[in-house]
Amino acid sequence: MPDVIVIGGGVIGLSIAWELAGKGLSVRVLEQGAFGREASWAGAGMLPPGNLANAKTAEARLRGAAHALWPDWSNELTSRTGIDNGFIRCGGIELRMDDAGGPQSSYQLELAALKSEGVTIETEDVSEVRRRFPEISAEISSAYYLPDFHQVRNPRHLQALLAGCAMRGVELQAGCPVQQIQMKGERIQAVQTGSDTHQGAEYVFAGGTWTGQLLSQLGLTVQIEPIKGQIVLLRAEPLPVRSVIQVGRQYLVPRADGRMLVGSTEERSGFDKRNTAGAVGELINFAQRLVPALKRATFEKCWAGLRPFSTRGRPYLGRLPQFANATIAAGHYRYGLQQSSITAVLIRQVLLNQPVLLPDELNLADSVTE
């Protein structure tokens, strides 16, 4: 019987398994489909900077802690598995292509928040940004540059996690949807997947968008819903820009191999992951307007993923208060890859009864209802 059964094999579940196995625990991961092929694979791999020392909000605290962890986290995975996950410091530009508005505009509020955190902003002079990045449209009216913005290649990182987990003895079982959860009092006794019964001392629910469905079997309600995001992949050689560019929720992410990711939409469409002509067209138009040189780019493919959106405004992390041996790590929305490292550390601290780095983010008492 393993020490921990992790239900969900995306970047959150695999990161937790990697972290726990590294501390000597025996771990089994149950994934309903193929490992890492949902939101974890579909994202763009952006890792924006943060500073935990001055962070005020839950998002900023998690981002700041993750920012500090990622270099060592990535280096250990790469050195142990030999798989390069593409983690690089690429820099990032946040800009607007129209009037950024007054002091209460979203752009100005985001800039003020980063300054209050103590995040390095190399320049907020739009003329300087235009000089450094001449391929960006002359329409931009406001911009700032973050030198400590990183990125990682999602599929490669997932490959490294799978390999690392296997090397640490994690049992990886794909195609195993949990169909029934057996309970006795305040403890989970086992989970059923088809004809197989899995018993563990501890259970971690990390099923992304599907976590709410899983926990409904326990009579619990968590407010996590799927938000579809569509992405387009272009090939542009040479790359017109090599830093991430964000315009609010939309972005361009350049890859070293001459590809450019263009994203992303936010759509409530249930569990429908199909691409639509309208959304793909809007993303391509956005890319061409932002960087006119991309009109010469070639279209490679498009895809969509379902982000696990937590209506409480932050992910569900920590012990499920109704059960003695159940923990949740879900609802990261757009930040699952970015926050996967700190999530794994926090869940390890909870399960091993260690001092917790971010105790405020583990309070679920008022958020998981029966």
mmCIF file of C-alpha atoms in Angstrom:
data_model
loop_
_atom_site.group_PDB
_atom_site.id
_atom_site.type_symbol
_atom_site.label_atom_id
_atom_site.label_comp_id
_atom_site.label_asym_id
_atom_site.label_seq_id
_atom_site.Cartn_x
_atom_site.Cartn_y
_atom_site.Cartn_z
ATOM 1 C CA MET A 1 0.000 0.000 0.000
ATOM 2 C CA PRO A 2 1.533 3.354 -1.004
ATOM 3 C CA ASP A 3 1.916 6.188 1.448
ATOM 4 C CA VAL A 4 0.118 8.576 -0.908
ATOM 5 C CA ILE A 5 -2.272 8.170 -3.822
ATOM 6 C CA VAL A 6 -2.378 11.226 -6.062
ATOM 7 C CA ILE A 7 -5.494 11.471 -8.204
ATOM 8 C CA GLY A 8 -4.643 13.504 -11.291
ATOM 9 C CA GLY A 9 -1.594 13.274 -13.523
ATOM 10 C CA GLY A 10 -1.199 16.803 -14.810
ATOM 11 C CA VAL A 11 1.627 19.131 -13.877
ATOM 12 C CA ILE A 12 0.216 19.630 -10.370
ATOM 13 C CA GLY A 13 -0.211 15.937 -9.599
ATOM 14 C CA LEU A 14 3.140 14.927 -11.113
ATOM 15 C CA SER A 15 4.970 17.745 -9.316
ATOM 16 C CA ILE A 16 3.480 16.628 -6.001
ATOM 17 C CA ALA A 17 4.470 13.022 -6.713
ATOM 18 C CA TRP A 18 8.034 14.066 -7.638
ATOM 19 C CA GLU A 19 8.369 16.134 -4.462
ATOM 20 C CA LEU A 20 6.926 13.481 -2.133
ATOM 21 C CA ALA A 21 8.947 10.644 -3.637
ATOM 22 C CA GLY A 22 12.061 12.764 -3.222
ATOM 23 C CA LYS A 23 11.387 12.760 0.536
ATOM 24 C CA GLY A 24 11.148 8.980 0.695
ATOM 25 C CA LEU A 25 7.373 8.484 0.445
ATOM 26 C CA SER A 26 5.889 5.789 -1.773
ATOM 27 C CA VAL A 27 3.487 7.362 -4.268
ATOM 28 C CA ARG A 28 0.980 6.142 -6.840
ATOM 29 C CA VAL A 29 -0.519 8.528 -9.421
ATOM 30 C CA LEU A 30 -3.876 7.723 -11.022
ATOM 31 C CA GLU A 31 -4.711 9.640 -14.216
ATOM 32 C CA GLN A 32 -8.026 9.274 -16.007
ATOM 33 C CA GLY A 33 -6.511 9.788 -19.465
ATOM 34 C CA ALA A 34 -2.948 10.290 -20.676
ATOM 35 C CA PHE A 35 -0.471 11.969 -18.344
ATOM 36 C CA GLY A 36 -0.202 15.728 -18.712
ATOM 37 C CA ARG A 37 -2.408 16.019 -21.804
ATOM 38 C CA GLU A 38 -5.011 18.452 -20.503
ATOM 39 C CA ALA A 39 -4.444 22.066 -19.360
ATOM 40 C CA SER A 40 -0.825 21.305 -18.389
ATOM 41 C CA TRP A 41 0.109 20.477 -21.970
ATOM 42 C CA ALA A 42 -2.064 23.152 -23.570
ATOM 43 C CA GLY A 43 -0.564 26.191 -21.820
ATOM 44 C CA ALA A 44 2.153 28.525 -23.045
ATOM 45 C CA GLY A 45 4.726 27.991 -20.280
ATOM 46 C CA MET A 46 4.973 31.584 -19.052
ATOM 47 C CA LEU A 47 6.646 32.141 -15.673
ATOM 48 C CA PRO A 48 6.253 35.795 -14.640
ATOM 49 C CA PRO A 49 8.450 37.191 -11.872
ATOM 50 C CA GLY A 50 7.460 37.784 -8.284
ATOM 51 C CA ASN A 51 8.872 38.688 -4.888
ATOM 52 C CA LEU A 52 7.492 36.831 -1.895
ATOM 53 C CA ALA A 53 9.002 39.282 0.600
ATOM 54 C CA ASN A 54 6.601 42.071 -0.381
ATOM 55 C CA ALA A 55 3.693 40.076 -1.812
ATOM 56 C CA LYS A 56 0.238 40.956 -0.523
ATOM 57 C CA THR A 57 -2.323 38.869 -2.444
ATOM 58 C CA ALA A 58 -2.608 35.088 -2.663
ATOM 59 C CA GLU A 59 -1.641 35.162 -6.340
ATOM 60 C CA ALA A 60 1.397 37.337 -5.641
ATOM 61 C CA ARG A 61 2.532 35.141 -2.725
ATOM 62 C CA LEU A 62 2.288 31.961 -4.768
ATOM 63 C CA ARG A 63 3.946 33.629 -7.766
ATOM 64 C CA GLY A 64 6.749 35.031 -5.624
ATOM 65 C CA ALA A 65 7.449 31.700 -3.939
ATOM 66 C CA ALA A 66 7.324 29.852 -7.266
ATOM 67 C CA HIS A 67 9.662 32.366 -8.897
ATOM 68 C CA ALA A 68 12.286 31.643 -6.247
ATOM 69 C CA LEU A 69 11.865 27.860 -6.589
ATOM 70 C CA TRP A 70 11.830 27.427 -10.363
ATOM 71 C CA PRO A 71 15.569 27.684 -11.194
ATOM 72 C CA ASP A 72 16.587 24.960 -8.720
ATOM 73 C CA TRP A 73 13.451 22.940 -9.436
ATOM 74 C CA SER A 74 14.196 22.945 -13.162
ATOM 75 C CA ASN A 75 17.901 22.294 -12.689
ATOM 76 C CA GLU A 76 17.316 19.247 -10.494
ATOM 77 C CA LEU A 77 14.826 17.734 -12.942
ATOM 78 C CA THR A 78 17.169 18.293 -15.867
ATOM 79 C CA SER A 79 20.265 16.987 -14.088
ATOM 80 C CA ARG A 80 18.510 13.846 -12.852
ATOM 81 C CA THR A 81 16.614 12.968 -16.045
ATOM 82 C CA GLY A 82 18.786 14.453 -18.796
ATOM 83 C CA ILE A 83 15.662 16.051 -20.288
ATOM 84 C CA ASP A 84 15.927 19.770 -21.080
ATOM 85 C CA ASN A 85 12.574 21.348 -20.220
ATOM 86 C CA GLY A 86 13.419 24.591 -22.025
ATOM 87 C CA PHE A 87 13.525 26.745 -18.891
ATOM 88 C CA ILE A 88 15.075 30.089 -19.864
ATOM 89 C CA ARG A 89 15.136 33.714 -18.766
ATOM 90 C CA CYS A 90 13.613 35.418 -21.796
ATOM 91 C CA GLY A 91 12.286 38.701 -20.405
ATOM 92 C CA GLY A 92 8.729 39.899 -20.769
ATOM 93 C CA ILE A 93 6.981 42.993 -22.081
ATOM 94 C CA GLU A 94 3.581 44.138 -20.870
ATOM 95 C CA LEU A 95 2.009 46.704 -23.174
ATOM 96 C CA ARG A 96 -1.162 48.294 -24.413
ATOM 97 C CA MET A 97 -1.980 49.299 -27.965
ATOM 98 C CA ASP A 98 -4.330 52.088 -26.989
ATOM 99 C CA ASP A 99 -4.607 54.622 -24.183
ATOM 100 C CA ALA A 100 -3.698 52.862 -20.922
ATOM 101 C CA GLY A 101 -6.125 55.118 -19.090
ATOM 102 C CA GLY A 102 -5.806 56.851 -15.760
ATOM 103 C CA PRO A 103 -4.362 55.582 -12.499
ATOM 104 C CA GLN A 104 -7.239 53.116 -12.023
ATOM 105 C CA SER A 105 -6.833 51.323 -15.355
ATOM 106 C CA SER A 106 -5.927 47.616 -15.232
ATOM 107 C CA TYR A 107 -2.543 48.357 -16.775
ATOM 108 C CA GLN A 108 -1.654 51.008 -14.200
ATOM 109 C CA LEU A 109 -2.932 48.878 -11.324
ATOM 110 C CA GLU A 110 -0.832 45.901 -12.456
ATOM 111 C CA LEU A 111 2.237 48.112 -12.812
ATOM 112 C CA ALA A 112 1.696 49.619 -9.360
ATOM 113 C CA ALA A 113 1.268 46.151 -7.838
ATOM 114 C CA LEU A 114 4.559 44.929 -9.325
ATOM 115 C CA LYS A 115 6.334 48.004 -8.019
ATOM 116 C CA SER A 116 4.919 47.454 -4.542
ATOM 117 C CA GLU A 117 6.162 43.858 -4.653
ATOM 118 C CA GLY A 118 9.648 45.004 -5.542
ATOM 119 C CA VAL A 119 9.699 43.178 -8.882
ATOM 120 C CA THR A 120 12.452 44.510 -11.146
ATOM 121 C CA ILE A 121 11.044 46.731 -13.910
ATOM 122 C CA GLU A 122 13.887 47.612 -16.215
ATOM 123 C CA THR A 123 12.012 50.323 -18.076
ATOM 124 C CA GLU A 124 8.506 51.692 -18.405
ATOM 125 C CA ASP A 125 9.454 54.154 -21.106
ATOM 126 C CA VAL A 126 7.441 53.238 -24.189
ATOM 127 C CA SER A 127 9.994 54.908 -26.458
ATOM 128 C CA GLU A 128 12.747 52.752 -24.990
ATOM 129 C CA VAL A 129 10.647 49.605 -25.473
ATOM 130 C CA ARG A 130 10.029 50.597 -29.107
ATOM 131 C CA ARG A 131 13.770 51.105 -29.568
ATOM 132 C CA ARG A 132 14.652 47.720 -28.108
ATOM 133 C CA PHE A 133 11.891 45.867 -29.928
ATOM 134 C CA PRO A 134 11.445 47.609 -33.291
ATOM 135 C CA GLU A 135 9.283 44.808 -34.706
ATOM 136 C CA ILE A 136 6.472 45.617 -32.267
ATOM 137 C CA SER A 137 3.686 47.737 -33.716
ATOM 138 C CA ALA A 138 4.077 51.513 -33.592
ATOM 139 C CA GLU A 139 0.517 51.575 -32.184
ATOM 140 C CA ILE A 140 1.666 50.725 -28.663
ATOM 141 C CA SER A 141 0.930 53.513 -26.226
ATOM 142 C CA SER A 142 2.265 52.092 -22.944
ATOM 143 C CA ALA A 143 4.800 49.421 -22.090
ATOM 144 C CA TYR A 144 7.150 48.134 -19.424
ATOM 145 C CA TYR A 145 9.851 45.469 -19.507
ATOM 146 C CA LEU A 146 10.420 42.709 -16.924
ATOM 147 C CA PRO A 147 13.930 41.241 -17.297
ATOM 148 C CA ASP A 148 13.289 38.341 -14.899
ATOM 149 C CA PHE A 149 10.411 36.838 -16.869
ATOM 150 C CA HIS A 150 11.052 33.126 -17.581
ATOM 151 C CA GLN A 151 9.445 30.474 -19.718
ATOM 152 C CA VAL A 152 9.448 26.679 -19.892
ATOM 153 C CA ARG A 153 8.350 24.208 -22.577
ATOM 154 C CA ASN A 154 5.261 22.508 -21.163
ATOM 155 C CA PRO A 155 5.522 19.170 -23.020
ATOM 156 C CA ARG A 156 9.222 18.835 -22.236
ATOM 157 C CA HIS A 157 8.686 19.712 -18.593
ATOM 158 C CA LEU A 158 5.973 17.065 -18.342
ATOM 159 C CA GLN A 159 8.299 14.523 -19.944
ATOM 160 C CA ALA A 160 10.947 15.397 -17.371
ATOM 161 C CA LEU A 161 8.453 15.060 -14.519
ATOM 162 C CA LEU A 162 7.274 11.662 -15.767
ATOM 163 C CA ALA A 163 10.841 10.436 -16.122
ATOM 164 C CA GLY A 164 11.828 11.870 -12.740
ATOM 165 C CA CYS A 165 8.830 10.299 -11.007
ATOM 166 C CA ALA A 166 9.624 6.925 -12.561
ATOM 167 C CA MET A 167 13.250 7.188 -11.442
ATOM 168 C CA ARG A 168 12.060 7.844 -7.882
ATOM 169 C CA GLY A 169 9.808 4.797 -7.901
ATOM 170 C CA VAL A 170 6.447 6.506 -8.370
ATOM 171 C CA GLU A 171 3.765 4.147 -9.705
ATOM 172 C CA LEU A 172 2.265 5.849 -12.758
ATOM 173 C CA GLN A 173 -1.081 4.504 -13.917
ATOM 174 C CA ALA A 174 -2.752 6.185 -16.896
ATOM 175 C CA GLY A 175 -6.251 5.481 -18.183
ATOM 176 C CA CYS A 176 -7.514 4.988 -14.622
ATOM 177 C CA PRO A 177 -10.497 7.237 -13.930
ATOM 178 C CA VAL A 178 -11.629 7.081 -10.311
ATOM 179 C CA GLN A 179 -15.184 5.768 -10.414
ATOM 180 C CA GLN A 180 -15.881 5.261 -6.736
ATOM 181 C CA ILE A 181 -14.448 6.469 -3.446
ATOM 182 C CA GLN A 182 -14.894 4.230 -0.418
ATOM 183 C CA MET A 183 -15.181 5.980 2.935
ATOM 184 C CA LYS A 184 -15.401 5.023 6.574
ATOM 185 C CA GLY A 185 -16.144 7.817 8.998
ATOM 186 C CA GLU A 186 -13.639 10.611 8.466
ATOM 187 C CA ARG A 187 -11.208 8.526 6.427
ATOM 188 C CA ILE A 188 -11.026 7.472 2.819
ATOM 189 C CA GLN A 189 -10.491 3.714 2.685
ATOM 190 C CA ALA A 190 -9.879 3.183 -1.044
ATOM 191 C CA VAL A 191 -10.645 4.379 -4.556
ATOM 192 C CA GLN A 192 -12.005 2.193 -7.328
ATOM 193 C CA THR A 193 -10.852 2.412 -10.957
ATOM 194 C CA GLY A 194 -12.667 -0.162 -13.057
ATOM 195 C CA SER A 195 -11.948 -3.561 -11.536
ATOM 196 C CA ASP A 196 -8.975 -2.286 -9.487
ATOM 197 C CA THR A 197 -9.066 -1.074 -5.900
ATOM 198 C CA HIS A 198 -6.342 1.306 -4.720
ATOM 199 C CA GLN A 199 -5.623 1.760 -1.027
ATOM 200 C CA GLY A 200 -3.281 4.383 0.387
ATOM 201 C CA ALA A 201 -2.572 6.065 3.685
ATOM 202 C CA GLU A 202 -3.168 9.531 2.196
ATOM 203 C CA TYR A 203 -5.092 10.771 -0.846
ATOM 204 C CA VAL A 204 -4.351 13.954 -2.803
ATOM 205 C CA PHE A 205 -7.016 15.245 -5.191
ATOM 206 C CA ALA A 206 -5.277 17.061 -8.043
ATOM 207 C CA GLY A 207 -7.637 16.469 -10.945
ATOM 208 C CA GLY A 208 -7.724 20.002 -12.334
ATOM 209 C CA THR A 209 -11.065 20.890 -13.872
ATOM 210 C CA TRP A 210 -12.466 17.476 -12.938
ATOM 211 C CA THR A 211 -11.705 17.795 -9.208
ATOM 212 C CA GLY A 212 -15.192 19.019 -8.378
ATOM 213 C CA GLN A 213 -16.715 15.910 -9.944
ATOM 214 C CA LEU A 214 -14.378 13.708 -7.916
ATOM 215 C CA LEU A 215 -15.158 15.406 -4.628
ATOM 216 C CA SER A 216 -18.890 15.288 -5.248
ATOM 217 C CA GLN A 217 -18.555 11.557 -4.504
ATOM 218 C CA LEU A 218 -17.566 12.604 -0.988
ATOM 219 C CA GLY A 219 -20.571 14.872 -0.707
ATOM 220 C CA LEU A 220 -18.330 17.931 -1.011
ATOM 221 C CA THR A 221 -18.653 20.991 -3.216
ATOM 222 C CA VAL A 222 -15.750 23.001 -4.570
ATOM 223 C CA GLN A 223 -16.315 25.859 -6.993
ATOM 224 C CA ILE A 224 -14.082 24.866 -9.927
ATOM 225 C CA GLU A 225 -15.306 25.244 -13.493
ATOM 226 C CA PRO A 226 -13.687 24.737 -16.911
ATOM 227 C CA ILE A 227 -12.643 27.824 -18.878
ATOM 228 C CA LYS A 228 -11.545 27.023 -22.420
ATOM 229 C CA GLY A 229 -8.424 28.652 -23.790
ATOM 230 C CA GLN A 230 -7.514 28.409 -27.479
ATOM 231 C CA ILE A 231 -3.937 28.789 -28.729
ATOM 232 C CA VAL A 232 -2.386 29.139 -32.196
ATOM 233 C CA LEU A 233 1.122 28.022 -33.127
ATOM 234 C CA LEU A 234 2.974 29.914 -35.872
ATOM 235 C CA ARG A 235 6.408 29.392 -37.369
ATOM 236 C CA ALA A 236 8.436 32.550 -37.900
ATOM 237 C CA GLU A 237 12.080 32.338 -38.934
ATOM 238 C CA PRO A 238 13.830 34.444 -37.954
ATOM 239 C CA LEU A 239 11.842 35.235 -34.839
ATOM 240 C CA PRO A 240 10.890 38.933 -34.834
ATOM 241 C CA VAL A 241 10.996 39.071 -30.999
ATOM 242 C CA ARG A 242 12.518 36.786 -28.373
ATOM 243 C CA SER A 243 10.775 38.068 -25.249
ATOM 244 C CA VAL A 244 7.278 37.200 -24.100
ATOM 245 C CA ILE A 245 4.759 39.914 -24.945
ATOM 246 C CA GLN A 246 1.545 40.310 -22.970
ATOM 247 C CA VAL A 247 -1.402 42.556 -23.677
ATOM 248 C CA GLY A 248 -3.664 41.898 -20.739
ATOM 249 C CA ARG A 249 -4.855 38.297 -21.095
ATOM 250 C CA GLN A 250 -3.438 37.857 -24.611
ATOM 251 C CA TYR A 251 0.179 37.028 -25.353
ATOM 252 C CA LEU A 252 2.917 35.994 -27.724
ATOM 253 C CA VAL A 253 5.474 33.453 -26.510
ATOM 254 C CA PRO A 254 8.525 32.950 -28.763
ATOM 255 C CA ARG A 255 10.277 29.589 -28.781
ATOM 256 C CA ALA A 256 13.944 29.083 -29.571
ATOM 257 C CA ASP A 257 13.066 26.751 -32.464
ATOM 258 C CA GLY A 258 11.423 29.523 -34.491
ATOM 259 C CA ARG A 259 7.862 28.999 -33.328
ATOM 260 C CA MET A 260 5.518 31.543 -31.809
ATOM 261 C CA LEU A 261 2.619 30.715 -29.508
ATOM 262 C CA VAL A 262 -0.353 33.067 -29.744
ATOM 263 C CA GLY A 263 -2.955 32.992 -27.007
ATOM 264 C CA SER A 264 -5.365 32.904 -25.511
ATOM 265 C CA THR A 265 -9.129 32.985 -25.215
ATOM 266 C CA GLU A 266 -11.279 32.682 -22.108
ATOM 267 C CA GLU A 267 -14.523 30.892 -22.902
ATOM 268 C CA ARG A 268 -17.217 29.216 -20.850
ATOM 269 C CA SER A 269 -18.151 26.264 -23.045
ATOM 270 C CA GLY A 270 -18.363 23.407 -20.569
ATOM 271 C CA PHE A 271 -15.988 20.567 -21.375
ATOM 272 C CA ASP A 272 -15.905 21.324 -25.116
ATOM 273 C CA LYS A 273 -12.266 21.622 -26.205
ATOM 274 C CA ARG A 274 -12.848 22.140 -29.929
ATOM 275 C CA ASN A 275 -11.178 25.053 -31.692
ATOM 276 C CA THR A 276 -13.409 27.577 -33.421
ATOM 277 C CA ALA A 277 -12.700 29.503 -36.609
ATOM 278 C CA GLY A 278 -13.661 32.806 -35.012
ATOM 279 C CA ALA A 279 -11.299 32.466 -32.046
ATOM 280 C CA VAL A 280 -8.396 31.236 -34.174
ATOM 281 C CA GLY A 281 -8.914 34.110 -36.591
ATOM 282 C CA GLU A 282 -8.984 36.661 -33.769
ATOM 283 C CA LEU A 283 -5.745 35.310 -32.319
ATOM 284 C CA ILE A 284 -3.979 35.462 -35.680
ATOM 285 C CA ASN A 285 -5.218 39.009 -36.255
ATOM 286 C CA PHE A 286 -4.018 39.994 -32.788
ATOM 287 C CA ALA A 287 -0.548 38.585 -33.492
ATOM 288 C CA GLN A 288 -0.266 40.342 -36.843
ATOM 289 C CA ARG A 289 -1.403 43.654 -35.440
ATOM 290 C CA LEU A 290 0.993 43.429 -32.506
ATOM 291 C CA VAL A 291 3.995 42.263 -34.552
ATOM 292 C CA PRO A 292 3.375 43.027 -38.258
ATOM 293 C CA ALA A 293 6.290 40.800 -39.307
ATOM 294 C CA LEU A 294 4.157 37.819 -38.274
ATOM 295 C CA LYS A 295 2.104 38.322 -41.451
ATOM 296 C CA ARG A 296 4.912 36.339 -43.083
ATOM 297 C CA ALA A 297 4.672 33.550 -40.504
ATOM 298 C CA THR A 298 3.220 30.177 -41.437
ATOM 299 C CA PHE A 299 0.387 28.510 -39.576
ATOM 300 C CA GLU A 300 1.303 25.196 -37.938
ATOM 301 C CA LYS A 301 -1.612 24.186 -35.720
ATOM 302 C CA CYS A 302 -4.028 25.195 -33.010
ATOM 303 C CA TRP A 303 -5.412 23.553 -29.904
ATOM 304 C CA ALA A 304 -7.435 24.262 -26.787
ATOM 305 C CA GLY A 305 -7.333 23.353 -23.113
ATOM 306 C CA LEU A 306 -9.660 23.607 -20.143
ATOM 307 C CA ARG A 307 -8.316 25.729 -17.309
ATOM 308 C CA PRO A 308 -9.585 24.881 -13.796
ATOM 309 C CA PHE A 309 -11.073 28.185 -12.670
ATOM 310 C CA SER A 310 -11.646 28.585 -8.945
ATOM 311 C CA THR A 311 -14.430 31.056 -8.254
ATOM 312 C CA ARG A 312 -12.909 31.750 -4.810
ATOM 313 C CA GLY A 313 -10.129 33.623 -6.614
ATOM 314 C CA ARG A 314 -7.274 31.326 -5.562
ATOM 315 C CA PRO A 315 -6.560 27.609 -5.778
ATOM 316 C CA TYR A 316 -7.815 25.062 -3.288
ATOM 317 C CA LEU A 317 -4.743 23.921 -1.351
ATOM 318 C CA GLY A 318 -4.542 21.927 1.851
ATOM 319 C CA ARG A 319 -6.356 19.401 3.984
ATOM 320 C CA LEU A 320 -10.014 18.791 3.240
ATOM 321 C CA PRO A 321 -11.422 19.708 6.659
ATOM 322 C CA GLN A 322 -14.077 16.971 6.505
ATOM 323 C CA PHE A 323 -11.552 14.118 6.182
ATOM 324 C CA ALA A 324 -8.467 13.029 8.115
ATOM 325 C CA ASN A 325 -6.467 11.700 5.160
ATOM 326 C CA ALA A 326 -7.560 13.790 2.152
ATOM 327 C CA THR A 327 -5.815 16.803 0.630
ATOM 328 C CA ILE A 328 -6.673 18.962 -2.383
ATOM 329 C CA ALA A 329 -4.491 20.844 -4.867
ATOM 330 C CA ALA A 330 -6.663 22.202 -7.658
ATOM 331 C CA GLY A 331 -8.182 25.322 -9.194
ATOM 332 C CA HIS A 332 -4.997 27.073 -10.337
ATOM 333 C CA TYR A 333 -6.695 28.520 -13.449
ATOM 334 C CA ARG A 334 -4.061 30.167 -15.706
ATOM 335 C CA TYR A 335 -1.227 29.633 -13.238
ATOM 336 C CA GLY A 336 -0.991 25.854 -12.822
ATOM 337 C CA LEU A 337 2.392 25.393 -14.469
ATOM 338 C CA GLN A 338 3.811 28.504 -12.832
ATOM 339 C CA GLN A 339 2.568 27.523 -9.355
ATOM 340 C CA SER A 340 3.240 23.781 -9.656
ATOM 341 C CA SER A 341 6.572 23.941 -7.834
ATOM 342 C CA ILE A 342 5.305 25.821 -4.792
ATOM 343 C CA THR A 343 2.115 23.741 -4.750
ATOM 344 C CA ALA A 344 4.187 20.555 -4.539
ATOM 345 C CA VAL A 345 6.274 21.987 -1.700
ATOM 346 C CA LEU A 346 3.201 23.114 0.243
ATOM 347 C CA ILE A 347 1.461 19.747 -0.098
ATOM 348 C CA ARG A 348 4.648 17.992 1.026
ATOM 349 C CA GLN A 349 4.830 20.266 4.061
ATOM 350 C CA VAL A 350 1.199 19.507 4.915
ATOM 351 C CA LEU A 351 1.505 15.734 4.561
ATOM 352 C CA LEU A 352 4.761 15.518 6.515
ATOM 353 C CA ASN A 353 3.545 17.932 9.220
ATOM 354 C CA GLN A 354 6.411 20.297 8.490
ATOM 355 C CA PRO A 355 6.437 24.088 8.974
ATOM 356 C CA VAL A 356 4.412 25.568 6.123
ATOM 357 C CA LEU A 357 5.842 28.342 3.958
ATOM 358 C CA LEU A 358 2.485 29.935 3.100
ATOM 359 C CA PRO A 359 -0.027 28.955 5.803
ATOM 360 C CA ASP A 360 -2.627 31.522 4.693
ATOM 361 C CA GLU A 361 -3.001 29.772 1.326
ATOM 362 C CA LEU A 362 -3.938 26.446 2.985
ATOM 363 C CA ASN A 363 -7.099 27.585 4.788
ATOM 364 C CA LEU A 364 -10.053 25.686 3.326
ATOM 365 C CA ALA A 365 -12.405 25.839 6.287
ATOM 366 C CA ASP A 366 -14.927 28.145 4.614
ATOM 367 C CA SER A 367 -14.385 27.044 1.015
ATOM 368 C CA VAL A 368 -15.231 23.329 0.798
ATOM 369 C CA THR A 369 -18.874 22.757 1.662
ATOM 370 C CA GLU A 370 -20.974 19.676 2.259
#
